[in-house]
XYZ file of C-alpha atoms in Angstrom:
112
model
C 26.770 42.095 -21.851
C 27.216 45.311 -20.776
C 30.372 46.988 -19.538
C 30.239 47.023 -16.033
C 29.804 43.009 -15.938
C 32.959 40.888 -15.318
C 33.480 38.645 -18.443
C 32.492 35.252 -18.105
C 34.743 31.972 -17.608
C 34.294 29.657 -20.251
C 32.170 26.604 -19.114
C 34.177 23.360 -18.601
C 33.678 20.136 -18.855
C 34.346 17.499 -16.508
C 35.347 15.055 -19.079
C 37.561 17.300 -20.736
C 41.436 17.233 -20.645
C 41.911 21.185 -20.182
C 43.287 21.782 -16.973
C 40.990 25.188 -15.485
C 42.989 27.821 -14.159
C 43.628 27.827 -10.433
C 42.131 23.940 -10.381
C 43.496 20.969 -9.560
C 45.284 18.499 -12.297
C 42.765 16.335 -14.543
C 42.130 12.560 -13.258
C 44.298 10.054 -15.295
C 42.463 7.077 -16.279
C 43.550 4.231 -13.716
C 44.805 0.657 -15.515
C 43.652 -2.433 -14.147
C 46.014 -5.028 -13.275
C 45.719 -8.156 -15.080
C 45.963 -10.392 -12.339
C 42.180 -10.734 -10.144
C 41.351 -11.922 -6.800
C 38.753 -13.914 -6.926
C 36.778 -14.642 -3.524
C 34.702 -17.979 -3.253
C 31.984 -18.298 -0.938
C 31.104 -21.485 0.449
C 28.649 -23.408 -0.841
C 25.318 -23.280 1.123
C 22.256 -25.567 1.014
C 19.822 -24.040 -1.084
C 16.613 -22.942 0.349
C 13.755 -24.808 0.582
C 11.050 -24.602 -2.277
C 8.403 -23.108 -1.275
C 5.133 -24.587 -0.277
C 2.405 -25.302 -2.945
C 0.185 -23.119 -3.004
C -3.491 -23.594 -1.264
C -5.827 -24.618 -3.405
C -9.641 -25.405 -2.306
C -12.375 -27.244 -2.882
C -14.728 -24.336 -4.535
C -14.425 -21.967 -7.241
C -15.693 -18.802 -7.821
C -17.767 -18.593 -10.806
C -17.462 -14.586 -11.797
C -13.158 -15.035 -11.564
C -12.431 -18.839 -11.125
C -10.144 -17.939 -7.865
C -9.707 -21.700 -6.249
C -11.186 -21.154 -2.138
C -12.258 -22.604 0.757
C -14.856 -21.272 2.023
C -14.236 -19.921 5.984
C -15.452 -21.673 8.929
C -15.405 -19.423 11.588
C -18.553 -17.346 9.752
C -21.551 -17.738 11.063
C -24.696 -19.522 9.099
C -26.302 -17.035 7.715
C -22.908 -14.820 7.255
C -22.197 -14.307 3.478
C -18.953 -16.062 1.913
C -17.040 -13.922 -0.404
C -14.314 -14.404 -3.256
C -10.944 -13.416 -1.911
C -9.683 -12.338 -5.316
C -12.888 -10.632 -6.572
C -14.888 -9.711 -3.653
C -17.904 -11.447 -4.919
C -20.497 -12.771 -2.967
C -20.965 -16.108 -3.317
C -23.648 -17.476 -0.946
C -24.618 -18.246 2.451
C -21.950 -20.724 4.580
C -24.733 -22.615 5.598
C -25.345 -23.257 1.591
C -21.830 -24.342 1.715
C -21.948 -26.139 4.975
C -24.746 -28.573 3.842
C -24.381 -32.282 2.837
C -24.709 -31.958 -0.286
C -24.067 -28.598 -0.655
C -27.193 -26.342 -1.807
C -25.190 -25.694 -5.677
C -28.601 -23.576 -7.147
C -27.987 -21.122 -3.974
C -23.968 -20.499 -4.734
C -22.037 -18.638 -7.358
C -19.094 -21.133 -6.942
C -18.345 -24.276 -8.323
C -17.608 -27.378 -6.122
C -14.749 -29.409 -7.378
C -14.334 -33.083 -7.192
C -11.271 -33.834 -5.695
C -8.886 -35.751 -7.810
């Protein structure tokens, strides 16, 4: 510090008890009361569970993601995995009765 600089203020702390010059008083520490209000909400239904989740009739062989394959695609449209992104086959390979399994990657599951 040189000479013509103003000496500095000491740095205070806002936790500390030391009233700083020209300030306002410290904050006192408040006391809770002993006695508590205690607000009880009425009791609502609970919510509905939520529905189970889809599960379908194929599964894809590179993830095992449960699907059913779409039906608005066209017959010579590819089906894809929704988790993986995988093509799978052709929907007509999925459309046929019995479905053409040496064509897919996905795995047709007997239903229980």
């Amino acid at each position: 510090m040189s000479d013509s600089e103003p000496p500095r203020r000491k740095t205070l702390s806002l936790k500390s008890a030391v009233v700083a010059p020209g300030g306002p008083p410290p904050l006192e520490r408040m006391v809770k009361s002993s006695t508590k209000t205690v607000f009880v909400a009425p009791q609502a239904a609970p919510p509905p569970p939520p529905p189970a989740p889809v599960v379908g009739d194929w599964k894809c062989k590179p993830c095992g993601t449960r699907f059913d394959p779409p039906t608005e695609l066209a017959d010579e449209d590819h089906v894809r995995c929704p988790s993986c992104n995988a093509r799978l086959g052709l929907a007509s390979d999925f459309r046929a009765d019995p479905p053409n399994v040496a064509k897919l990657r996905a795995r047709w599951l007997k239903k229980a």
